[in-house]
CSV table of C-alpha atoms in Angstrom, one decimal:
chain,number,residue,atom,x,y,z
A,1,MET,CA,-116.0,-131.0,101.9
A,2,PHE,CA,-119.1,-129.8,103.5
A,3,TYR,CA,-120.0,-128.1,106.8
A,4,ILE,CA,-122.1,-129.7,109.5
A,5,TYR,CA,-124.0,-127.8,112.1
A,6,CYS,CA,-123.5,-129.1,115.7
A,7,PRO,CA,-126.7,-128.6,117.6
A,8,TYR,CA,-124.8,-128.6,120.9
A,9,CYS,CA,-122.0,-126.2,120.0
A,10,GLY,CA,-124.3,-124.1,117.9
A,11,GLU,CA,-121.7,-123.8,115.1
A,12,HIS,CA,-121.1,-125.0,111.5
A,13,ARG,CA,-117.8,-126.8,111.4
A,14,GLU,CA,-115.8,-128.7,108.8
A,15,GLU,CA,-116.7,-132.3,108.0
A,16,GLU,CA,-113.4,-133.6,109.3
A,17,GLU,CA,-114.4,-132.7,112.9
A,18,PHE,CA,-117.2,-135.3,112.8
A,19,HIS,CA,-117.5,-139.0,112.5
A,20,ASN,CA,-120.5,-140.8,110.9
A,21,HIS,CA,-121.8,-143.8,112.9
A,22,GLY,CA,-124.3,-145.0,110.3
A,23,GLN,CA,-128.1,-145.4,110.3
A,24,ALA,CA,-130.1,-143.7,113.1
A,25,HIS,CA,-133.3,-144.8,114.8
A,26,ILE,CA,-132.6,-148.5,114.9
A,27,GLU,CA,-134.9,-150.3,117.4
A,28,ARG,CA,-133.1,-152.6,119.7
A,29,PRO,CA,-134.8,-156.0,120.3
A,30,ALA,CA,-136.9,-155.8,123.5
A,31,ASP,CA,-135.5,-159.1,124.8
A,32,PRO,CA,-132.1,-159.8,123.3
A,33,ASP,CA,-131.9,-163.1,125.2
A,34,SER,CA,-134.9,-164.5,123.3
A,35,CYS,CA,-133.7,-163.5,119.8
A,36,THR,CA,-132.6,-166.1,117.3
A,37,ASP,CA,-129.0,-165.8,116.0
A,38,GLU,CA,-130.5,-164.5,112.7
A,39,GLU,CA,-132.6,-161.8,114.4
A,40,TRP,CA,-129.6,-160.6,116.5
A,41,GLY,CA,-127.3,-160.7,113.5
A,42,ASN,CA,-129.8,-158.6,111.5
A,43,TYR,CA,-130.0,-156.0,114.3
A,44,MET,CA,-126.2,-155.8,114.8
A,45,PHE,CA,-125.0,-155.8,111.2
A,46,PHE,CA,-127.6,-155.0,108.6
A,47,ARG,CA,-128.4,-151.4,107.8
A,48,LYS,CA,-130.4,-149.7,105.1
A,49,SER,CA,-128.1,-148.1,102.5
A,50,SER,CA,-130.5,-146.7,99.9
A,51,LYS,CA,-130.3,-143.6,97.7
A,52,GLY,CA,-132.0,-140.5,98.9
A,53,LEU,CA,-133.1,-139.4,102.4
A,54,HIS,CA,-131.1,-141.1,105.2
A,55,HIS,CA,-131.1,-140.5,109.0
A,56,GLU,CA,-127.6,-140.9,110.4
A,57,ILE,CA,-125.9,-140.7,113.8
A,58,TRP,CA,-122.9,-138.4,113.9
A,59,ASP,CA,-120.4,-137.6,116.6
A,60,HIS,CA,-118.6,-134.2,117.0
A,61,VAL,CA,-115.2,-135.9,117.8
A,62,ALA,CA,-113.0,-132.8,117.5
A,63,GLY,CA,-115.5,-130.6,119.4
A,64,CYS,CA,-118.0,-131.3,122.2
A,65,ARG,CA,-117.8,-135.1,121.5
A,66,LYS,CA,-121.6,-135.4,121.7
A,67,PHE,CA,-123.7,-137.5,119.4
A,68,PHE,CA,-126.6,-136.1,117.3
A,69,ASN,CA,-128.6,-137.1,114.3
A,70,VAL,CA,-128.5,-135.8,110.7
A,71,THR,CA,-131.0,-136.2,107.9
A,72,ARG,CA,-129.0,-136.2,104.7
A,73,ASP,CA,-129.6,-136.9,101.0
A,74,THR,CA,-127.1,-139.6,100.1
A,75,VAL,CA,-127.3,-138.6,96.4
A,76,THR,CA,-126.5,-134.9,96.7
A,77,TYR,CA,-124.9,-135.0,100.2
A,78,GLU,CA,-127.2,-132.1,101.1
A,79,ILE,CA,-128.0,-132.0,104.9
A,80,LYS,CA,-131.7,-131.5,105.3
A,81,GLU,CA,-131.7,-131.1,109.1
A,82,VAL,CA,-129.7,-131.7,112.3
A,83,TYR,CA,-131.3,-132.7,115.5
A,84,LYS,CA,-130.3,-133.8,119.0
A,85,MET,CA,-130.4,-137.4,120.2
A,86,GLY,CA,-133.8,-138.4,121.5
A,87,GLU,CA,-135.6,-136.1,119.1
A,88,GLN,CA,-137.5,-137.3,116.0
A,89,PRO,CA,-136.8,-136.1,112.5
A,90,LYS,CA,-139.0,-133.5,110.9
A,91,VAL,CA,-137.9,-134.3,107.4
A,92,VAL,CA,-138.9,-137.8,106.4
A,93,ALA,CA,-139.2,-139.7,103.0
A,94,GLU,CA,-142.6,-139.7,101.4
């Protein structure tokens, strides 16, 4: 188990209070109506799942219920940073 800092509540809470929604910063197609089925399918279903630094969307389901982003190392599970929706990560892969 690890503790996650909620940037809205301002507290470190147990992992069970949160839900991971997957990869963050996925760009939505500008004109979904003009996408091919393959382009739309790639946007909807395919995500990066590599070892190392990963930007994820989390939800504080048992607290404030707000969404925020986490930069986490998927090998060590170490959380590098937590930041609010709309902000950009400061920690990025080299």
